[in-house]
Coordinates of C-alpha atoms in Angstrom, one line a residue:
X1 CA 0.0 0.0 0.0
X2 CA 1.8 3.7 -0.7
X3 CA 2.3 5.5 2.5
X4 CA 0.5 9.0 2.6
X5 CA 3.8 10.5 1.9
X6 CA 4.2 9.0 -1.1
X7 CA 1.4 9.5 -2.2
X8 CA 1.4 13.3 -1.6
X9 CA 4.8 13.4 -3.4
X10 CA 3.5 11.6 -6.3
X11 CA 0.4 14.0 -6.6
X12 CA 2.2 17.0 -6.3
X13 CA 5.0 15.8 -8.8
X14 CA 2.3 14.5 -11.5
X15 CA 0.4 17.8 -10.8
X16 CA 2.8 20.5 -10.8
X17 CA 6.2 19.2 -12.2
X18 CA 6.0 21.8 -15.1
X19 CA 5.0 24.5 -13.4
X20 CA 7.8 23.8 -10.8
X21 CA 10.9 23.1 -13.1
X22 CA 9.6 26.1 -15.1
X23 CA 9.9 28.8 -12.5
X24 CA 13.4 27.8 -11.3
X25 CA 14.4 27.8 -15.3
X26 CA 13.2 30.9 -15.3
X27 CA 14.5 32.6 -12.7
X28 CA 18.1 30.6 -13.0
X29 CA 18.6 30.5 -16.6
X30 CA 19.6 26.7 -16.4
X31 CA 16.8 24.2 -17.1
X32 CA 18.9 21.2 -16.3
X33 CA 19.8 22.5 -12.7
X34 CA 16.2 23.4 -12.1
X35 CA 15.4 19.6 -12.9
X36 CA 18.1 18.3 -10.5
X37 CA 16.9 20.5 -8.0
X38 CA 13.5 19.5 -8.1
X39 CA 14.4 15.9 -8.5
X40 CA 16.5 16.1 -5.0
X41 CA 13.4 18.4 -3.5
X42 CA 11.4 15.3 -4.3
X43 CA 13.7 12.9 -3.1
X44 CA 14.2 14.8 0.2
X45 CA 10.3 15.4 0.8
X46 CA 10.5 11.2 0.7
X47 CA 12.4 11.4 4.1
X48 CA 11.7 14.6 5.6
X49 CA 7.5 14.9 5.5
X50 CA 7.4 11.2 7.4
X51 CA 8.4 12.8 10.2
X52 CA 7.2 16.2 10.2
X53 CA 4.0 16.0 8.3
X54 CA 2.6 17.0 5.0
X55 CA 3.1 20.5 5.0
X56 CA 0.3 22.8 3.7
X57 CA 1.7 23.9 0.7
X58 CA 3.2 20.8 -0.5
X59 CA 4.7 22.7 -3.7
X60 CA 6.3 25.8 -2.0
X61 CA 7.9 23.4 0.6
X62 CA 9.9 21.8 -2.5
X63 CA 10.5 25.2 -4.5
X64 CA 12.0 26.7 -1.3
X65 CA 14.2 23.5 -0.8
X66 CA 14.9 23.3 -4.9
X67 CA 15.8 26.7 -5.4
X68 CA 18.1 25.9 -2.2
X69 CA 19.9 23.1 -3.9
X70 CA 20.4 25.3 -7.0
X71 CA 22.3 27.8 -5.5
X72 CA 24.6 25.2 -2.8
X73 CA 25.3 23.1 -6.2
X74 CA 26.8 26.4 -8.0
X75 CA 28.7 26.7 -5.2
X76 CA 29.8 23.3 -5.2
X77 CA 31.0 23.3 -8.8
X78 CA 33.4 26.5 -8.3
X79 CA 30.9 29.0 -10.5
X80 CA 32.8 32.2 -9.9
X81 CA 31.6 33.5 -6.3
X82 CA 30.4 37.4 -7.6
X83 CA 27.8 35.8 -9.4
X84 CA 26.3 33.6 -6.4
X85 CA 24.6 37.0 -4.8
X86 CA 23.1 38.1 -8.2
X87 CA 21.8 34.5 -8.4
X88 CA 20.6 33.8 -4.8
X89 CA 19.1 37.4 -4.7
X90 CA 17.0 36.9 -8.0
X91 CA 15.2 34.0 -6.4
X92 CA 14.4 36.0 -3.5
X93 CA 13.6 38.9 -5.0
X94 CA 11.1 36.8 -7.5
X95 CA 10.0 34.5 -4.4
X96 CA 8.8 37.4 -1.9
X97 CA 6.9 39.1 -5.0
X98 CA 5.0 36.3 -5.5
X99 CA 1.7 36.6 -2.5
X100 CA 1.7 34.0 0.0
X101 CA 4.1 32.3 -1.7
X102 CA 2.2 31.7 -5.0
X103 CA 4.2 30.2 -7.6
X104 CA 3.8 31.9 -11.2
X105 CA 3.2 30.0 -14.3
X106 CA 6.2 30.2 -16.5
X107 CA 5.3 27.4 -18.6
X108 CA 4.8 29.6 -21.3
X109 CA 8.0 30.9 -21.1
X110 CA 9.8 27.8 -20.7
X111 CA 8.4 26.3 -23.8
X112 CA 9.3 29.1 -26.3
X113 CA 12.7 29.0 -25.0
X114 CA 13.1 25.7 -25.4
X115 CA 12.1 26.7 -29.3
X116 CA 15.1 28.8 -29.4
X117 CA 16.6 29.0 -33.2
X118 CA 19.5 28.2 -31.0
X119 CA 18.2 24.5 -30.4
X120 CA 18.5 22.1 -33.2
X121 CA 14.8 22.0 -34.7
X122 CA 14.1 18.6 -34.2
X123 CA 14.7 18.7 -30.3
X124 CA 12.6 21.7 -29.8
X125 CA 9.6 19.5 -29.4
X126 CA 10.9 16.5 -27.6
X127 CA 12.5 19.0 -25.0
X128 CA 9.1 21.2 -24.3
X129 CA 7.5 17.7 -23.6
X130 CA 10.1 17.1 -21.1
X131 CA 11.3 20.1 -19.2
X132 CA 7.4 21.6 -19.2
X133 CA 5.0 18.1 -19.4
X134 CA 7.4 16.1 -17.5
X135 CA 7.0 13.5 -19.9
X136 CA 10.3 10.8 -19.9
X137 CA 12.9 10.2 -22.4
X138 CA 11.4 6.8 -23.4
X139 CA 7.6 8.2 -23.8
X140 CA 9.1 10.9 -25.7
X141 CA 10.9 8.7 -28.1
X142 CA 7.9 6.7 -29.2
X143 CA 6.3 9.8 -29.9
X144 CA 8.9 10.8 -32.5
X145 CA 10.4 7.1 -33.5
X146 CA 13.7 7.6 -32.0
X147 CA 16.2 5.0 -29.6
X148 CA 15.4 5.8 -25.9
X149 CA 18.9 5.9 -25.5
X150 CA 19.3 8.4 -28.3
X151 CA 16.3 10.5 -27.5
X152 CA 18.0 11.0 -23.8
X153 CA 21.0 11.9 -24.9
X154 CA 19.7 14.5 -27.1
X155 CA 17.6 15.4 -24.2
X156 CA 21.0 16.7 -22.3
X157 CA 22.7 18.2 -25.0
X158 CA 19.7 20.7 -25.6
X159 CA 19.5 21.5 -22.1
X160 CA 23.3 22.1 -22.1
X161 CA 22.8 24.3 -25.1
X162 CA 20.1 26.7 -23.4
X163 CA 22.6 26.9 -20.5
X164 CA 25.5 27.7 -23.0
X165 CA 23.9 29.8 -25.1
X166 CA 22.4 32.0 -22.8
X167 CA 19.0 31.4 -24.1
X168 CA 16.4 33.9 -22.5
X169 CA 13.6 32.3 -20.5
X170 CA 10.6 35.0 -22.3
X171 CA 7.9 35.1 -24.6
X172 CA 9.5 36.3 -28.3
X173 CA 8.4 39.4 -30.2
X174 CA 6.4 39.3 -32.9
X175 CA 10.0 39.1 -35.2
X176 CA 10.6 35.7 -33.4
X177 CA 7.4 34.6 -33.1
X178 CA 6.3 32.6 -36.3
X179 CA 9.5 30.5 -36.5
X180 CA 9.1 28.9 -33.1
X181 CA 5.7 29.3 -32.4
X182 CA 5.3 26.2 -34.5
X183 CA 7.7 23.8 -32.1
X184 CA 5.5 25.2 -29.7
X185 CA 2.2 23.6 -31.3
X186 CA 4.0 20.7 -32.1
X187 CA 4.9 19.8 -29.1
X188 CA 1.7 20.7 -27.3
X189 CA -0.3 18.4 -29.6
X190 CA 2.2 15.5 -29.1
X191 CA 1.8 15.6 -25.3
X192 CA -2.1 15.4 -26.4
X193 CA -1.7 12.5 -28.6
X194 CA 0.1 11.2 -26.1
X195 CA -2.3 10.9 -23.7
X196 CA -5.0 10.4 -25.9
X197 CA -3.1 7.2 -26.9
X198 CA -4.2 5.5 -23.4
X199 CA -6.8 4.4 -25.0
X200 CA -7.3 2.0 -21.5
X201 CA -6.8 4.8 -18.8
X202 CA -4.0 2.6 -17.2
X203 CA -1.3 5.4 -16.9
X204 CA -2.6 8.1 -14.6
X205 CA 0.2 10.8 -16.4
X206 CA -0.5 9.9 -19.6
X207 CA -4.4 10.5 -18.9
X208 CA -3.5 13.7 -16.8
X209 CA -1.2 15.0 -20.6
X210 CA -4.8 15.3 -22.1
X211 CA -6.5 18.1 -20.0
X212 CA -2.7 19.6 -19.6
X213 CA -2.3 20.0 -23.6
X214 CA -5.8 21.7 -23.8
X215 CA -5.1 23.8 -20.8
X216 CA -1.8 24.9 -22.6
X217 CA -3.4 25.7 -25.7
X218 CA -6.1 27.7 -24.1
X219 CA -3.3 29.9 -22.6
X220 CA -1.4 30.0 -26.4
X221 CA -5.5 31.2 -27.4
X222 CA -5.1 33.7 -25.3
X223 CA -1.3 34.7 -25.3
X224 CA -1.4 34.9 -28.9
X225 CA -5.4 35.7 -30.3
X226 CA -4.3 36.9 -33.3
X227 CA -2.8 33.6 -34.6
X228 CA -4.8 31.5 -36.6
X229 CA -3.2 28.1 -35.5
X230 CA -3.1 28.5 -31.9
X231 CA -6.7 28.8 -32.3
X232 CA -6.9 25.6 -34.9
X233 CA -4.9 23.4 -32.6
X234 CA -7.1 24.2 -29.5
X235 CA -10.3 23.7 -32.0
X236 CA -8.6 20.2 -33.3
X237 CA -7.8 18.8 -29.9
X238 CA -11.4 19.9 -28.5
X239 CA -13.2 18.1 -31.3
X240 CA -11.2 15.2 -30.7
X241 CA -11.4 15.3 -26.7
X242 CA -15.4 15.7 -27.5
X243 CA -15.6 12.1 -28.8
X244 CA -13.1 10.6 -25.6
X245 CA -16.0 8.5 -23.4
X246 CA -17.3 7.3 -26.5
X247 CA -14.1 5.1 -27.2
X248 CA -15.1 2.3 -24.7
X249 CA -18.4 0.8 -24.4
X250 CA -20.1 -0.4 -21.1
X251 CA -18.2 -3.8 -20.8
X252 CA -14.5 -1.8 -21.4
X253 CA -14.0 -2.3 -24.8
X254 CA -12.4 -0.5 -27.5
X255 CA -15.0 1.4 -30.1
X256 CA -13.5 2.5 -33.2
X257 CA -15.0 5.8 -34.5
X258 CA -17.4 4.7 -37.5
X259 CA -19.0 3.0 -34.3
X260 CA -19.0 5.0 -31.9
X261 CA -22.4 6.4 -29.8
X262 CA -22.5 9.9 -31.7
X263 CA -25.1 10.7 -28.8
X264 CA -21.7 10.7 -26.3
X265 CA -19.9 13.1 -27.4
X266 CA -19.9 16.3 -25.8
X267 CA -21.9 18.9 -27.3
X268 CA -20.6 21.7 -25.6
X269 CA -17.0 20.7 -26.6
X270 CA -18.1 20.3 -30.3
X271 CA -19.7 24.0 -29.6
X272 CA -16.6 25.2 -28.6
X273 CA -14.1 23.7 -30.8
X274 CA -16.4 25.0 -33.6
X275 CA -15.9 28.5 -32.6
X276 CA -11.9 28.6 -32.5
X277 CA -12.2 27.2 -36.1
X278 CA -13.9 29.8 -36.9
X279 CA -12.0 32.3 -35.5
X280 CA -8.9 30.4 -37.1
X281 CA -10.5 30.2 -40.7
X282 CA -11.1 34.0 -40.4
X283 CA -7.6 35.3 -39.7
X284 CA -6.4 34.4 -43.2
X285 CA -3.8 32.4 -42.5
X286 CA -4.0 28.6 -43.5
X287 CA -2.3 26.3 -41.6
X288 CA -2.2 22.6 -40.6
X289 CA -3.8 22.7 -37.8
X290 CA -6.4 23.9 -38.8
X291 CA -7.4 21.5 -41.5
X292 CA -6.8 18.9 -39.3
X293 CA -9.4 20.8 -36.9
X294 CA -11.6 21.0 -40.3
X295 CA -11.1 17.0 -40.9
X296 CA -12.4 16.2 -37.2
X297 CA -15.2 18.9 -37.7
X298 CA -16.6 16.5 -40.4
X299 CA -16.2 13.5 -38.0
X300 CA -18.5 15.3 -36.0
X301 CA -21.0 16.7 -37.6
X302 CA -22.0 13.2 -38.2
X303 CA -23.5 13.7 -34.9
X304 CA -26.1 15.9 -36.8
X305 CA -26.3 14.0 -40.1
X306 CA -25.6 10.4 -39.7
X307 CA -23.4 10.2 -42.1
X308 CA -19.9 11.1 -42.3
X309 CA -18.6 13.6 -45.5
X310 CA -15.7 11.1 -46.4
X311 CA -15.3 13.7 -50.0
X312 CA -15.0 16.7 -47.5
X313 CA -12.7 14.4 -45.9
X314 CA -10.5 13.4 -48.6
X315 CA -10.3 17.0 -50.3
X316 CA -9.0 18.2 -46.5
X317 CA -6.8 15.7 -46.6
X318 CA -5.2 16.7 -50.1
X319 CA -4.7 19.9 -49.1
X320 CA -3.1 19.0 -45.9
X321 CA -0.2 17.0 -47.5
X322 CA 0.2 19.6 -50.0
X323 CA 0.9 22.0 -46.9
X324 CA 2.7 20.2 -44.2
X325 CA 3.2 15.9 -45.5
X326 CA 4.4 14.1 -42.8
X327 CA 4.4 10.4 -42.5
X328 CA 1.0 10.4 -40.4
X329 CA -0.9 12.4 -43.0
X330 CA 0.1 10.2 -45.9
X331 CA -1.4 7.3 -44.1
X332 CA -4.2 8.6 -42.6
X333 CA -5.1 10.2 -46.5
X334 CA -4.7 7.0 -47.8
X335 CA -7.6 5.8 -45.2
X336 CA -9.6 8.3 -46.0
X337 CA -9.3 7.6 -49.6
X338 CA -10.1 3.9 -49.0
X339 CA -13.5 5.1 -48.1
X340 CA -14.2 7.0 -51.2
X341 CA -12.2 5.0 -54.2
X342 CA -11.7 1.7 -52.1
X343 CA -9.1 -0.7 -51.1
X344 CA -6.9 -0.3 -54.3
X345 CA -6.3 3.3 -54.1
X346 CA -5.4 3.4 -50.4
X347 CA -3.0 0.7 -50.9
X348 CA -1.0 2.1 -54.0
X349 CA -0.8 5.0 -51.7
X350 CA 1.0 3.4 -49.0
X351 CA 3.5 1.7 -51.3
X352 CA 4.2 5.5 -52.7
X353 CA 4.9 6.2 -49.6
X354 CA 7.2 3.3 -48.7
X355 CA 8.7 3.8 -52.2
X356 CA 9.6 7.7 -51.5
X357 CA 10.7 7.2 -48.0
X358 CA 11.8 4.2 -47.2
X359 CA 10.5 1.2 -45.3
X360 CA 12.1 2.1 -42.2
X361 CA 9.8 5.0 -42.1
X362 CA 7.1 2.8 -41.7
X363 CA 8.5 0.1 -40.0
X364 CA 7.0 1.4 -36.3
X365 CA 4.4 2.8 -37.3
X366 CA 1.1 1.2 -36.0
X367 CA -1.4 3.1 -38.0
X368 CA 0.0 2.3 -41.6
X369 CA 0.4 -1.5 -41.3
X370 CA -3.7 -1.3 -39.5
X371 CA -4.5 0.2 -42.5
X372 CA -2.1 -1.4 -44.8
X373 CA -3.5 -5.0 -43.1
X374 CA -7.2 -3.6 -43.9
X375 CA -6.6 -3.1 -47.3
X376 CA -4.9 -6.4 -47.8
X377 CA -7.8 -8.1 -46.4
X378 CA -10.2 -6.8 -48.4
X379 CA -8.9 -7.3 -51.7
X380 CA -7.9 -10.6 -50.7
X381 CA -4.3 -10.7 -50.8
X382 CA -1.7 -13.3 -49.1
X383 CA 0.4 -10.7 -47.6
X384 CA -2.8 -9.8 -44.9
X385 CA -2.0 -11.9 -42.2
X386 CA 1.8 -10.8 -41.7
X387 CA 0.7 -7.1 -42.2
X388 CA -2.1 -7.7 -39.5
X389 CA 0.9 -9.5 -36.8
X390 CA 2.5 -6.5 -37.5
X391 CA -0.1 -4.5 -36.5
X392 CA -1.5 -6.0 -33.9
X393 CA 2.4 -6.4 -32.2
X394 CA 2.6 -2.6 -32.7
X395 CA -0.5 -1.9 -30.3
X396 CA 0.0 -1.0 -27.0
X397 CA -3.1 -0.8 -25.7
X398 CA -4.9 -4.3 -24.6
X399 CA -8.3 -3.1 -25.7
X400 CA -7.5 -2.2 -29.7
X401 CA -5.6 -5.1 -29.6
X402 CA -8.1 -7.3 -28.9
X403 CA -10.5 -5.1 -31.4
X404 CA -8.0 -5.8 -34.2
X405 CA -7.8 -9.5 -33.6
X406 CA -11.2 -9.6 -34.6
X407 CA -11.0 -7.4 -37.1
X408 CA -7.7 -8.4 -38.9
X409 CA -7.4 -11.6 -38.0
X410 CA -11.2 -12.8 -37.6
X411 CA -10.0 -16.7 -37.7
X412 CA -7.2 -16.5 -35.4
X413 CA -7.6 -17.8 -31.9

């Protein structure tokens, strides 16, 4: 059974990690100190609250002994001694502003300078998710197909390169703002689809990434109104969060959409992501979020028509790998073309795609050998079974794997 102690540690690290680690980045200009910090703070409120009790602000108990470790470990490694006071006194000057020892959110501020020009592109992403979502180096690298190992390691250099660099901890001007605004949204929908992908609700942090993302890309709605895709990623994520208890049916199991209960999804989310797609649409400004906000929009409105507009679908689609192709887009356009011009077409599709990138692109990739399994089956080909192992080995989640055993493999045991 987990002590109270632990358990308070647990809730305070799964609920405010970010929010932590973000204000001691801030205010020390070194993201992988603040980390350590924290991590000790944790590690120390393990052995220290058994004994004298839960205190009543669980998270200004470990910022007060973080920010304490930061400064006693630059001490420690020799930093040169005139800038100790500057340092020490910045945290206290930023702590006793703060009332009753409120701790800001400098999430915001973390994330965009972790999509510094200064940080090699593809990191950007993978190190918001970590340093502001808390997610771990292995999470992170399924997300973006990469070696554990190798996703860590890149980890540390980026965090060593804001250090180095000197990489401010603000919100960029409007001259900055469009070329990293977009690691920003990237990496805010991949802690989504993250979440999102516990299809089972086994993983409490995973489960807890979902609201976080949406919470995230209210405040980018709000930080930034006048920008069409901060608008079209909250509007994409709310559609797709609208349709979340209608993924499991009464007895647990997995419900793909075509059969889902379109009389569970959430109306009032539907009503709201409809609005920031139209406030997206009208700035001008076409981006990919927001055709991917449009594509679930259809999804939806089959709430109202019974019947889903698989030609809006496909057009969106077309568009959408004209503006931003990515490996995920080419597969999921080749499912939506399955629906329109059948099996055939969505299969040549995938082969293009194998045939322009590579089969190693592919070779993790869960939703293109579902699909590519799908197709097989249909038009009868030998090759179904393997592509349906492969598929079904790829799933994580108990649930859709049992779903696609019946539906890939109908004869199997």
């Amino acid at each position: 059974m987990t002590s109270p102690t632990a358990a308070a540690v647990d809730e305070v690290a799964r609920t405010s990690y970010g929010r932590l680690v973000a204000y001691l980045a801030t205010v020390s200009g070194d993201l992988a100190a603040a980390e350590d910090a924290l991590g000790d703070a944790l590690v120390a409120a393990l052995s220290t609250w058994p004994d004298r009790g839960i205190p009543e602000r669980p998270e200004s108990w470990l910022l007060t002994a973080a920010r304490r470790r930061i400064i006693d470990a630059s001490r420690r490694r020799d930093v040169a001694r005139s800038a100790l006071p500057e340092l020490a006194r910045a945290i206290e000057e930023r702590w006793e502003q703060q009332p009753a020892g409120e701790i800001p959110d400098d999430r915001l501020r973390l994330m965009f300078a972790c999509a510094h020009p200064a940080i090699a592109p593809e990191m950007r992403s993978p190190l918001i998710l970590q340093a502001v979502l808390g997610l771990d180096a292995a999470r992170i690298s399924r997300a973006f197909l990469v070696a554990p190992t190798t996703m860590g390691q890149r980890l540390v250099r980026a965090k060593a390169k804001i250090k180095d660099a000197g990489i401010p901890f603000r919100v960029p001007g409007p001259e900055e703002l469009p070329e990293r605004l977009d690691a920003v949204l990237e990496a805010v929908y991949a802690a989504y689809g993250t979440g999102w992908d516990d299809v089972d609700g086994l993983d409490d942090a995973r489960q807890e990434l979902v609201p976080e993302a949406i919470r995230l890309a209210r405040l980018l709605t709000e930080l930034l109104p006048g920008e069409p895709e901060t608008h079209g990623l909250l509007s994409l994520m709310l559609h797709s969060h609208a349709r979340h208890d209608a993924r499991r049916d009464a007895s647990g199991a997995y419900v793909p959409l075509a059969d889902q209960d379109v009389t569970s999804w959430s109306r009032e989310l539907v009503g709201e992501a409809e609005r920031h797609l139209a406030v997206a649409l009208g700035g001008g400004r076409l981006g990919p979020y927001q055709l991917l906000a449009a594509i679930q929009s259809l999804h939806n409105r089959r709430s109202a028509t019974g019947q889903t507009h698989w030609n809006g679908i496909v057009q969106l689609y077309d568009g959408l790998i004209r503006l931003a192709p990515t490996t995920g887009t080419a597969v999921a356009r080749a499912a939506a073309h399955r629906q329109v011009s059948g099996a055939s077409t969505a299969l040549a599709q995938l082969d293009a795609l194998v045939a322009e990138l590579g089969e190693a692109a592919v070779a993790g990739y869960q939703p293109y050998w579902v699909l590519r399994a799908l197709c097989e089956q249909e038009l009868g080909l030998p090759t179904a079974p393997a592509s349906a192992d492969r598929a079904v080995a790829l799933t994580t989640s108990p649930h859709v794997t049992a779903h696609l055993r019946r539906t890939l493999r109908p004869g199997s045991a």
